[in-house]
């Protein structure tokens, strides 16, 4: 995409999360716990034309570089995403997301009868399987719309 | 395989299953030799749901090993009624006992509880999840007559919520068994169990009708279809009637078919079947004692060795 088509301006320092599946940008922010309350600049492009995905979302967060664990959780809802670390307007690091083996405390189990939905002192825990995630306690498998089970405020 | 707890049949290997069944056979052959084996040991019975067979057979098993039991009693009479978490309950109970048997209405309860205790914990049923000690006695009963390889096993009834079904299906993947699942469409195996069976490469077929598959079965494992699974009383009676076994149904079966049931039954097996050669379910229930003795012996012996 050429500069004159840009809907979101370049950032000086921070992270650009590109090639996010269309419609998932707000979930990406939710999963990262970014809501602007820390004063960071956040820009979102949704349904932007993309050669690779047809339509994609783009998220730009100023003055914030994502940690490895943040990148891992991103992979669950945005497996195609690429992470660009920006310093002084230049991309200094570019990487694809890697899927983690387990995800703890991030998703809630859709099985209402799962012990993780009782009032017990444990965090939810999911193993990452080929095409979804699986509750480590009740064994329930979530394949579609994993973002709907995010246990965070969006 | 080292086994601290028994949580799910999905974690059982062929070797660990055969070790328990061999030990149960040795106990069956000479129960007197085990009478003082765990003298002084205490087993805690924590049943958050009603139980007759499982609780009484664990109680008997521990006493026949020379040990004693402490019983939490009903939920109504315990601190659970005051809002205590399961995590707190088992942490308290592990101070009283050398092992814990737990039944709880939530799936994953035993797995979670096991993370809070150091003593061996046995899952005696977690909601619609697993019931692996039942599976060990089921396998023991099957093995006594037919061995555990080159078998066709039919599992019929409530496959969706039946925890004995889920555990048995998982365990049978360790053996050369063709598994046939027979149920109404609405009570098919849950997705996670089908996923595991597929991953294991097991030979699995699903049916809505018993007639097509009955003649080839070595074992027919019948489970209860519960009234509360159906919003409509008439629909329940219609469906439950289709999955009822009587002498006439069994005309099409092989002479050496074993009819099994984890019990309690309501009317899914007609009483007239009880007196036939097919009926194995009371023997199956009795096998709960030697098999649970073997399981407790293994878990307690290992825990003592580690202390």
GROMACS .gro file of C-alpha atoms in nm:
model
  461
    1UNK     CA    1   0.000   0.000   0.000
    2UNK     CA    2   0.149   0.335  -0.096
    3UNK     CA    3   0.175   0.625   0.146
    4UNK     CA    4  -0.105   0.829  -0.011
    5UNK     CA    5  -0.347   0.544   0.068
    6UNK     CA    6  -0.248   0.533   0.433
    7UNK     CA    7  -0.546   0.576   0.661
    8UNK     CA    8  -0.333   0.566   0.973
    9UNK     CA    9  -0.026   0.782   1.004
   10UNK     CA   10   0.323   0.647   1.069
   11UNK     CA   11   0.445   0.629   1.423
   12UNK     CA   12   0.784   0.736   1.551
   13UNK     CA   13   0.840   0.472   1.819
   14UNK     CA   14   0.635   0.171   1.916
   15UNK     CA   15   0.481  -0.140   1.762
   16UNK     CA   16   0.284  -0.198   1.445
   17UNK     CA   17   0.079  -0.518   1.442
   18UNK     CA   18   0.006  -0.582   1.078
   19UNK     CA   19  -0.190  -0.849   0.890
   20UNK     CA   20  -0.443  -0.896   1.167
   21UNK     CA   21  -0.753  -1.081   1.043
   22UNK     CA   22  -1.023  -0.828   0.950
   23UNK     CA   23  -1.244  -0.746   1.244
   24UNK     CA   24  -0.999  -0.861   1.513
   25UNK     CA   25  -0.822  -0.530   1.588
   26UNK     CA   26  -1.026  -0.452   1.900
   27UNK     CA   27  -0.968  -0.804   2.029
   28UNK     CA   28  -0.595  -0.760   1.972
   29UNK     CA   29  -0.603  -0.451   2.192
   30UNK     CA   30  -0.815  -0.633   2.449
   31UNK     CA   31  -0.581  -0.930   2.461
   32UNK     CA   32  -0.289  -0.695   2.516
   33UNK     CA   33  -0.478  -0.498   2.778
   34UNK     CA   34  -0.429  -0.177   2.584
   35UNK     CA   35  -0.714   0.069   2.629
   36UNK     CA   36  -0.537   0.403   2.607
   37UNK     CA   37  -0.559   0.461   2.980
   38UNK     CA   38  -0.178   0.465   3.009
   39UNK     CA   39  -0.164   0.764   2.776
   40UNK     CA   40  -0.015   0.570   2.484
   41UNK     CA   41  -0.121   0.669   2.132
   42UNK     CA   42  -0.322   0.396   1.963
   43UNK     CA   43  -0.428   0.390   1.598
   44UNK     CA   44  -0.644   0.128   1.437
   45UNK     CA   45  -0.711   0.052   1.074
   46UNK     CA   46  -0.995  -0.188   1.006
   47UNK     CA   47  -1.084  -0.365   0.684
   48UNK     CA   48  -0.782  -0.220   0.507
   49UNK     CA   49  -0.717  -0.373   0.159
   50UNK     CA   50  -0.442  -0.638   0.174
   51UNK     CA   51  -0.274  -0.843  -0.099
   52UNK     CA   52  -0.228  -1.136   0.138
   53UNK     CA   53  -0.555  -1.136   0.330
   54UNK     CA   54  -0.795  -0.945   0.106
   55UNK     CA   55  -0.894  -0.731   0.403
   56UNK     CA   56  -0.692  -0.687   0.716
   57UNK     CA   57  -0.674  -0.484   1.034
   58UNK     CA   58  -0.367  -0.289   1.147
   59UNK     CA   59  -0.293  -0.178   1.502
   60UNK     CA   60  -0.031   0.081   1.591
   61UNK     CA   61   0.071   0.144   1.948
   62UNK     CA   62   0.305   0.432   2.018
   63UNK     CA   63   0.592   0.419   2.269
   64UNK     CA   64   0.527   0.055   2.352
   65UNK     CA   65   0.725  -0.252   2.239
   66UNK     CA   66   0.549  -0.586   2.280
   67UNK     CA   67   0.703  -0.854   2.501
   68UNK     CA   68   0.744  -1.211   2.383
   69UNK     CA   69   0.453  -1.332   2.598
   70UNK     CA   70   0.229  -1.064   2.451
   71UNK     CA   71   0.325  -1.175   2.104
   72UNK     CA   72   0.246  -1.537   2.192
   73UNK     CA   73  -0.107  -1.466   2.307
   74UNK     CA   74  -0.166  -1.260   1.995
   75UNK     CA   75  -0.111  -1.570   1.786
   76UNK     CA   76  -0.435  -1.721   1.911
   77UNK     CA   77  -0.660  -1.469   1.747
   78UNK     CA   78  -0.425  -1.332   1.486
   79UNK     CA   79  -0.211  -1.622   1.361
   80UNK     CA   80  -0.124  -1.437   1.042
   81UNK     CA   81  -0.013  -1.121   1.219
   82UNK     CA   82   0.331  -0.971   1.182
   83UNK     CA   83   0.493  -0.755   1.447
   84UNK     CA   84   0.702  -0.454   1.352
   85UNK     CA   85   0.902  -0.275   1.617
   86UNK     CA   86   0.949   0.088   1.517
   87UNK     CA   87   1.224   0.318   1.639
   88UNK     CA   88   1.259   0.667   1.498
   89UNK     CA   89   1.019   0.583   1.210
   90UNK     CA   90   1.228   0.280   1.102
   91UNK     CA   91   1.132  -0.086   1.132
   92UNK     CA   92   1.413  -0.225   1.347
   93UNK     CA   93   1.260  -0.568   1.402
   94UNK     CA   94   1.002  -0.761   1.208
   95UNK     CA   95   0.863  -1.097   1.316
   96UNK     CA   96   0.571  -1.333   1.272
   97UNK     CA   97   0.383  -1.454   1.576
   98UNK     CA   98   0.453  -1.800   1.722
   99UNK     CA   99   0.183  -2.013   1.874
  100UNK     CA  100   0.244  -2.090   2.243
  101UNK     CA  101   0.196  -2.440   2.393
  102UNK     CA  102  -0.038  -2.321   2.666
  103UNK     CA  103  -0.236  -2.010   2.752
  104UNK     CA  104  -0.306  -1.935   3.117
  105UNK     CA  105  -0.563  -1.696   3.260
  106UNK     CA  106  -0.652  -1.538   2.929
  107UNK     CA  107  -0.958  -1.728   2.808
  108UNK     CA  108  -1.263  -1.848   2.997
  109UNK     CA  109  -1.385  -2.202   2.936
  110UNK     CA  110  -1.710  -2.212   2.735
  111UNK     CA  111  -1.819  -2.521   2.932
  112UNK     CA  112  -2.031  -2.368   3.207
  113UNK     CA  113  -1.992  -2.685   3.411
  114UNK     CA  114  -1.611  -2.666   3.404
  115UNK     CA  115  -1.442  -2.630   3.744
  116UNK     CA  116  -1.263  -2.317   3.618
  117UNK     CA  117  -1.603  -2.144   3.610
  118UNK     CA  118  -1.668  -2.227   3.976
  119UNK     CA  119  -1.542  -1.999   4.248
  120UNK     CA  120  -1.207  -2.177   4.283
  121UNK     CA  121  -0.862  -2.016   4.328
  122UNK     CA  122  -0.728  -2.117   3.987
  123UNK     CA  123  -0.668  -1.948   3.654
  124UNK     CA  124  -0.807  -2.099   3.337
  125UNK     CA  125  -0.552  -2.294   3.136
  126UNK     CA  126  -0.573  -2.402   2.774
  127UNK     CA  127  -0.344  -2.618   2.568
  128UNK     CA  128  -0.297  -2.502   2.210
  129UNK     CA  129  -0.398  -2.776   1.964
  130UNK     CA  130  -0.375  -2.785   1.586
  131UNK     CA  131  -0.686  -2.584   1.510
  132UNK     CA  132  -0.790  -2.436   1.841
  133UNK     CA  133  -0.738  -2.449   2.215
  134UNK     CA  134  -0.835  -2.711   2.472
  135UNK     CA  135  -0.923  -2.661   2.839
  136UNK     CA  136  -0.660  -2.832   3.055
  137UNK     CA  137  -0.926  -2.910   3.317
  138UNK     CA  138  -1.245  -3.028   3.145
  139UNK     CA  139  -1.097  -3.105   2.802
  140UNK     CA  140  -1.344  -2.888   2.612
  141UNK     CA  141  -1.216  -2.779   2.272
  142UNK     CA  142  -1.265  -2.427   2.133
  143UNK     CA  143  -1.213  -2.399   1.759
  144UNK     CA  144  -1.428  -2.117   1.634
  145UNK     CA  145  -1.421  -1.759   1.750
  146UNK     CA  146  -1.163  -1.796   2.025
  147UNK     CA  147  -1.176  -1.421   2.081
  148UNK     CA  148  -1.533  -1.456   2.210
  149UNK     CA  149  -1.392  -1.640   2.510
  150UNK     CA  150  -1.134  -1.377   2.602
  151UNK     CA  151  -1.142  -1.329   2.975
  152UNK     CA  152  -1.051  -0.959   2.951
  153UNK     CA  153  -1.241  -0.635   2.930
  154UNK     CA  154  -1.277  -0.518   2.572
  155UNK     CA  155   0.426  -4.539   3.404
  156UNK     CA  156   0.450  -4.341   3.723
  157UNK     CA  157   0.102  -4.249   3.844
  158UNK     CA  158   0.057  -4.010   4.138
  159UNK     CA  159  -0.316  -3.965   4.090
  160UNK     CA  160  -0.585  -4.127   3.877
  161UNK     CA  161  -0.766  -3.841   3.705
  162UNK     CA  162  -0.853  -3.949   3.352
  163UNK     CA  163  -0.849  -4.272   3.156
  164UNK     CA  164  -0.693  -4.070   2.876
  165UNK     CA  165  -0.368  -4.076   3.078
  166UNK     CA  166  -0.365  -4.455   3.119
  167UNK     CA  167  -0.125  -4.662   2.914
  168UNK     CA  168  -0.173  -5.026   2.828
  169UNK     CA  169   0.108  -5.116   3.070
  170UNK     CA  170  -0.042  -4.924   3.362
  171UNK     CA  171  -0.387  -5.074   3.297
  172UNK     CA  172  -0.251  -5.428   3.278
  173UNK     CA  173  -0.047  -5.376   3.596
  174UNK     CA  174  -0.363  -5.287   3.792
  175UNK     CA  175  -0.568  -5.568   3.636
  176UNK     CA  176  -0.293  -5.826   3.706
  177UNK     CA  177  -0.272  -5.709   4.063
  178UNK     CA  178  -0.652  -5.730   4.096
  179UNK     CA  179  -0.641  -6.088   3.967
  180UNK     CA  180  -0.375  -6.174   4.228
  181UNK     CA  181  -0.594  -6.019   4.499
  182UNK     CA  182  -0.897  -6.211   4.373
  183UNK     CA  183  -0.698  -6.534   4.387
  184UNK     CA  184  -0.565  -6.482   4.741
  185UNK     CA  185  -0.740  -6.196   4.923
  186UNK     CA  186  -0.600  -6.307   5.262
  187UNK     CA  187  -0.249  -6.216   5.149
  188UNK     CA  188  -0.351  -5.849   5.126
  189UNK     CA  189  -0.547  -5.827   5.452
  190UNK     CA  190  -0.287  -5.624   5.643
  191UNK     CA  191  -0.109  -5.468   5.349
  192UNK     CA  192  -0.204  -5.110   5.435
  193UNK     CA  193  -0.284  -5.144   5.805
  194UNK     CA  194  -0.312  -4.802   5.962
  195UNK     CA  195  -0.363  -4.619   5.634
  196UNK     CA  196  -0.663  -4.387   5.598
  197UNK     CA  197  -0.863  -4.322   5.282
  198UNK     CA  198  -1.080  -4.009   5.262
  199UNK     CA  199  -1.411  -4.039   5.080
  200UNK     CA  200  -1.518  -3.699   4.945
  201UNK     CA  201  -1.842  -3.740   4.752
  202UNK     CA  202  -2.008  -3.416   4.647
  203UNK     CA  203  -2.268  -3.620   4.454
  204UNK     CA  204  -2.464  -3.928   4.560
  205UNK     CA  205  -2.297  -4.266   4.517
  206UNK     CA  206  -2.369  -4.621   4.625
  207UNK     CA  207  -2.142  -4.862   4.438
  208UNK     CA  208  -1.835  -4.646   4.394
  209UNK     CA  209  -1.828  -4.519   4.750
  210UNK     CA  210  -1.910  -4.852   4.914
  211UNK     CA  211  -1.661  -5.044   4.702
  212UNK     CA  212  -1.378  -4.798   4.778
  213UNK     CA  213  -1.475  -4.820   5.144
  214UNK     CA  214  -1.471  -5.201   5.133
  215UNK     CA  215  -1.149  -5.209   4.930
  216UNK     CA  216  -0.960  -4.993   5.181
  217UNK     CA  217  -1.084  -5.196   5.477
  218UNK     CA  218  -0.988  -5.523   5.308
  219UNK     CA  219  -0.636  -5.385   5.270
  220UNK     CA  220  -0.627  -5.336   5.647
  221UNK     CA  221  -0.689  -4.962   5.636
  222UNK     CA  222  -0.976  -4.741   5.743
  223UNK     CA  223  -1.184  -4.467   5.581
  224UNK     CA  224  -1.310  -4.122   5.677
  225UNK     CA  225  -1.619  -3.996   5.501
  226UNK     CA  226  -1.692  -3.630   5.435
  227UNK     CA  227  -2.064  -3.713   5.445
  228UNK     CA  228  -2.314  -3.529   5.232
  229UNK     CA  229  -2.260  -3.179   5.098
  230UNK     CA  230  -2.550  -3.060   5.312
  231UNK     CA  231  -2.372  -3.168   5.631
  232UNK     CA  232  -2.026  -3.033   5.538
  233UNK     CA  233  -1.842  -2.700   5.521
  234UNK     CA  234  -1.913  -2.692   5.149
  235UNK     CA  235  -2.257  -2.575   5.248
  236UNK     CA  236  -2.088  -2.271   5.404
  237UNK     CA  237  -1.925  -2.183   5.074
  238UNK     CA  238  -1.585  -2.349   5.114
  239UNK     CA  239  -1.398  -2.399   4.787
  240UNK     CA  240  -1.306  -2.747   4.669
  241UNK     CA  241  -0.940  -2.642   4.677
  242UNK     CA  242  -0.967  -2.564   5.050
  243UNK     CA  243  -1.164  -2.880   5.126
  244UNK     CA  244  -0.906  -3.115   4.973
  245UNK     CA  245  -0.615  -2.926   5.131
  246UNK     CA  246  -0.774  -2.980   5.472
  247UNK     CA  247  -0.864  -3.343   5.402
  248UNK     CA  248  -0.513  -3.437   5.289
  249UNK     CA  249  -0.403  -3.370   5.646
  250UNK     CA  250  -0.637  -3.644   5.765
  251UNK     CA  251  -0.576  -3.914   5.506
  252UNK     CA  252  -0.316  -4.102   5.301
  253UNK     CA  253  -0.527  -4.087   4.984
  254UNK     CA  254  -0.844  -3.915   4.864
  255UNK     CA  255  -1.132  -4.039   4.650
  256UNK     CA  256  -1.327  -3.750   4.502
  257UNK     CA  257  -1.659  -3.724   4.322
  258UNK     CA  258  -1.776  -3.378   4.218
  259UNK     CA  259  -2.043  -3.239   3.982
  260UNK     CA  260  -1.803  -3.012   3.786
  261UNK     CA  261  -1.589  -3.133   3.496
  262UNK     CA  262  -1.219  -3.096   3.572
  263UNK     CA  263  -1.276  -3.095   3.951
  264UNK     CA  264  -1.044  -3.389   4.018
  265UNK     CA  265  -0.771  -3.244   3.798
  266UNK     CA  266  -0.788  -2.915   3.984
  267UNK     CA  267  -0.804  -3.082   4.327
  268UNK     CA  268  -0.497  -3.292   4.245
  269UNK     CA  269  -0.298  -2.971   4.197
  270UNK     CA  270  -0.360  -2.877   4.561
  271UNK     CA  271  -0.263  -3.202   4.734
  272UNK     CA  272   0.041  -3.427   4.766
  273UNK     CA  273  -0.145  -3.745   4.862
  274UNK     CA  274  -0.276  -3.965   4.576
  275UNK     CA  275  -0.619  -3.855   4.452
  276UNK     CA  276  -0.862  -4.074   4.258
  277UNK     CA  277  -1.129  -3.922   4.036
  278UNK     CA  278  -1.451  -4.106   4.119
  279UNK     CA  279  -1.651  -3.899   3.871
  280UNK     CA  280  -1.628  -3.533   3.766
  281UNK     CA  281  -1.957  -3.416   3.617
  282UNK     CA  282  -1.988  -3.546   3.262
  283UNK     CA  283  -1.610  -3.589   3.245
  284UNK     CA  284  -1.435  -3.906   3.354
  285UNK     CA  285  -1.472  -4.203   3.589
  286UNK     CA  286  -1.148  -4.395   3.540
  287UNK     CA  287  -1.168  -4.639   3.833
  288UNK     CA  288  -1.500  -4.764   3.691
  289UNK     CA  289  -1.318  -4.821   3.364
  290UNK     CA  290  -1.054  -5.036   3.533
  291UNK     CA  291  -1.322  -5.267   3.672
  292UNK     CA  292  -1.501  -5.265   3.335
  293UNK     CA  293  -1.180  -5.374   3.165
  294UNK     CA  294  -1.118  -5.637   3.432
  295UNK     CA  295  -1.466  -5.780   3.368
  296UNK     CA  296  -1.418  -5.780   2.990
  297UNK     CA  297  -1.071  -5.935   3.018
  298UNK     CA  298  -1.189  -6.222   3.238
  299UNK     CA  299  -1.403  -6.364   2.962
  300UNK     CA  300  -1.272  -6.240   2.632
  301UNK     CA  301  -0.930  -6.083   2.679
  302UNK     CA  302  -0.874  -5.726   2.565
  303UNK     CA  303  -0.762  -5.765   2.204
  304UNK     CA  304  -0.941  -5.846   1.879
  305UNK     CA  305  -1.276  -5.743   2.024
  306UNK     CA  306  -1.586  -5.559   1.907
  307UNK     CA  307  -1.729  -5.349   2.187
  308UNK     CA  308  -2.064  -5.171   2.156
  309UNK     CA  309  -2.130  -4.881   2.392
  310UNK     CA  310  -2.491  -4.769   2.402
  311UNK     CA  311  -2.711  -4.508   2.568
  312UNK     CA  312  -2.616  -4.162   2.693
  313UNK     CA  313  -2.277  -4.119   2.532
  314UNK     CA  314  -2.278  -3.741   2.564
  315UNK     CA  315  -2.297  -3.708   2.941
  316UNK     CA  316  -2.191  -4.059   3.042
  317UNK     CA  317  -1.857  -4.029   3.221
  318UNK     CA  318  -1.814  -4.407   3.237
  319UNK     CA  319  -1.849  -4.409   2.858
  320UNK     CA  320  -1.585  -4.140   2.808
  321UNK     CA  321  -1.333  -4.316   3.029
  322UNK     CA  322  -1.397  -4.657   2.874
  323UNK     CA  323  -1.365  -4.519   2.520
  324UNK     CA  324  -1.031  -4.357   2.606
  325UNK     CA  325  -0.895  -4.669   2.774
  326UNK     CA  326  -1.000  -4.904   2.492
  327UNK     CA  327  -0.779  -4.711   2.249
  328UNK     CA  328  -0.485  -4.891   2.414
  329UNK     CA  329  -0.612  -5.224   2.284
  330UNK     CA  330  -0.705  -5.385   1.953
  331UNK     CA  331  -1.074  -5.305   1.990
  332UNK     CA  332  -1.333  -5.197   1.735
  333UNK     CA  333  -1.555  -4.947   1.915
  334UNK     CA  334  -1.920  -4.906   1.815
  335UNK     CA  335  -2.116  -4.619   1.968
  336UNK     CA  336  -2.493  -4.653   1.962
  337UNK     CA  337  -2.710  -4.361   2.072
  338UNK     CA  338  -2.980  -4.118   1.967
  339UNK     CA  339  -2.841  -3.831   1.761
  340UNK     CA  340  -2.880  -3.587   2.052
  341UNK     CA  341  -2.668  -3.800   2.287
  342UNK     CA  342  -2.368  -3.873   2.063
  343UNK     CA  343  -2.016  -3.868   2.203
  344UNK     CA  344  -1.897  -3.516   2.286
  345UNK     CA  345  -1.658  -3.345   2.050
  346UNK     CA  346  -1.356  -3.370   2.277
  347UNK     CA  347  -1.386  -3.748   2.315
  348UNK     CA  348  -1.435  -3.795   1.941
  349UNK     CA  349  -1.128  -3.577   1.886
  350UNK     CA  350  -0.919  -3.801   2.115
  351UNK     CA  351  -1.045  -4.122   1.955
  352UNK     CA  352  -0.963  -3.984   1.613
  353UNK     CA  353  -0.615  -3.873   1.727
  354UNK     CA  354  -0.545  -4.218   1.873
  355UNK     CA  355  -0.628  -4.387   1.543
  356UNK     CA  356  -0.894  -4.603   1.711
  357UNK     CA  357  -1.141  -4.801   1.499
  358UNK     CA  358  -1.464  -4.619   1.574
  359UNK     CA  359  -1.814  -4.628   1.424
  360UNK     CA  360  -2.126  -4.445   1.537
  361UNK     CA  361  -2.479  -4.582   1.499
  362UNK     CA  362  -2.831  -4.479   1.593
  363UNK     CA  363  -2.960  -4.837   1.577
  364UNK     CA  364  -2.833  -5.141   1.770
  365UNK     CA  365  -2.974  -5.402   1.530
  366UNK     CA  366  -2.718  -5.337   1.257
  367UNK     CA  367  -2.419  -5.400   1.479
  368UNK     CA  368  -2.539  -5.634   1.756
  369UNK     CA  369  -2.453  -5.966   1.582
  370UNK     CA  370  -2.082  -5.880   1.565
  371UNK     CA  371  -2.038  -5.759   1.925
  372UNK     CA  372  -1.834  -5.938   2.193
  373UNK     CA  373  -1.940  -5.683   2.455
  374UNK     CA  374  -2.247  -5.458   2.480
  375UNK     CA  375  -2.199  -5.186   2.741
  376UNK     CA  376  -2.537  -5.030   2.822
  377UNK     CA  377  -2.578  -4.696   3.001
  378UNK     CA  378  -2.880  -4.519   3.137
  379UNK     CA  379  -3.054  -4.249   2.936
  380UNK     CA  380  -3.157  -3.995   3.195
  381UNK     CA  381  -3.497  -3.833   3.203
  382UNK     CA  382  -3.353  -3.487   3.268
  383UNK     CA  383  -3.163  -3.485   2.935
  384UNK     CA  384  -3.494  -3.438   2.752
  385UNK     CA  385  -3.722  -3.136   2.777
  386UNK     CA  386  -4.020  -3.346   2.675
  387UNK     CA  387  -4.145  -3.647   2.874
  388UNK     CA  388  -4.291  -3.822   2.568
  389UNK     CA  389  -3.971  -3.780   2.370
  390UNK     CA  390  -3.774  -3.930   2.657
  391UNK     CA  391  -3.998  -4.237   2.677
  392UNK     CA  392  -3.991  -4.286   2.301
  393UNK     CA  393  -3.612  -4.267   2.281
  394UNK     CA  394  -3.540  -4.462   2.599
  395UNK     CA  395  -3.767  -4.742   2.470
  396UNK     CA  396  -3.560  -4.773   2.152
  397UNK     CA  397  -3.244  -4.841   2.351
  398UNK     CA  398  -3.388  -5.100   2.587
  399UNK     CA  399  -3.247  -5.453   2.598
  400UNK     CA  400  -3.461  -5.760   2.660
  401UNK     CA  401  -3.438  -6.131   2.576
  402UNK     CA  402  -3.596  -6.075   2.237
  403UNK     CA  403  -3.339  -5.810   2.145
  404UNK     CA  404  -3.063  -6.052   2.234
  405UNK     CA  405  -3.190  -6.321   1.996
  406UNK     CA  406  -2.971  -6.158   1.734
  407UNK     CA  407  -2.660  -6.154   1.956
  408UNK     CA  408  -2.375  -6.402   1.964
  409UNK     CA  409  -2.403  -6.665   2.236
  410UNK     CA  410  -2.090  -6.540   2.410
  411UNK     CA  411  -2.192  -6.172   2.419
  412UNK     CA  412  -2.125  -5.999   2.752
  413UNK     CA  413  -2.392  -5.745   2.848
  414UNK     CA  414  -2.245  -5.492   3.090
  415UNK     CA  415  -2.379  -5.185   3.270
  416UNK     CA  416  -2.211  -4.953   3.523
  417UNK     CA  417  -2.539  -4.949   3.723
  418UNK     CA  418  -2.770  -4.819   3.851
  419UNK     CA  419  -3.010  -4.926   3.577
  420UNK     CA  420  -3.366  -4.809   3.558
  421UNK     CA  421  -3.537  -5.006   3.284
  422UNK     CA  422  -3.280  -5.010   3.002
  423UNK     CA  423  -3.207  -5.379   3.069
  424UNK     CA  424  -3.514  -5.592   3.134
  425UNK     CA  425  -3.489  -5.800   3.455
  426UNK     CA  426  -3.542  -6.116   3.246
  427UNK     CA  427  -3.189  -6.069   3.107
  428UNK     CA  428  -3.042  -6.104   3.458
  429UNK     CA  429  -3.073  -6.481   3.453
  430UNK     CA  430  -2.917  -6.530   3.110
  431UNK     CA  431  -2.552  -6.608   3.029
  432UNK     CA  432  -2.525  -6.262   2.874
  433UNK     CA  433  -2.563  -6.072   3.202
  434UNK     CA  434  -2.230  -5.961   3.351
  435UNK     CA  435  -2.334  -5.642   3.533
  436UNK     CA  436  -2.359  -5.774   3.888
  437UNK     CA  437  -2.028  -5.955   3.852
  438UNK     CA  438  -1.894  -5.627   3.708
  439UNK     CA  439  -2.010  -5.437   4.019
  440UNK     CA  440  -1.853  -5.698   4.247
  441UNK     CA  441  -1.524  -5.664   4.063
  442UNK     CA  442  -1.513  -5.308   4.194
  443UNK     CA  443  -1.363  -5.433   4.519
  444UNK     CA  444  -1.055  -5.628   4.398
  445UNK     CA  445  -0.986  -5.371   4.125
  446UNK     CA  446  -1.007  -5.078   4.366
  447UNK     CA  447  -0.795  -5.272   4.616
  448UNK     CA  448  -0.535  -5.311   4.342
  449UNK     CA  449  -0.555  -4.943   4.249
  450UNK     CA  450  -0.526  -4.824   4.610
  451UNK     CA  451  -0.243  -5.071   4.674
  452UNK     CA  452  -0.050  -4.932   4.379
  453UNK     CA  453  -0.107  -4.565   4.466
  454UNK     CA  454  -0.038  -4.606   4.840
  455UNK     CA  455   0.269  -4.824   4.789
  456UNK     CA  456   0.415  -4.569   4.552
  457UNK     CA  457   0.334  -4.278   4.782
  458UNK     CA  458   0.493  -4.460   5.079
  459UNK     CA  459   0.806  -4.530   4.875
  460UNK     CA  460   0.839  -4.160   4.795
  461UNK     CA  461   0.808  -4.044   5.156
   0.00000   0.00000   0.00000
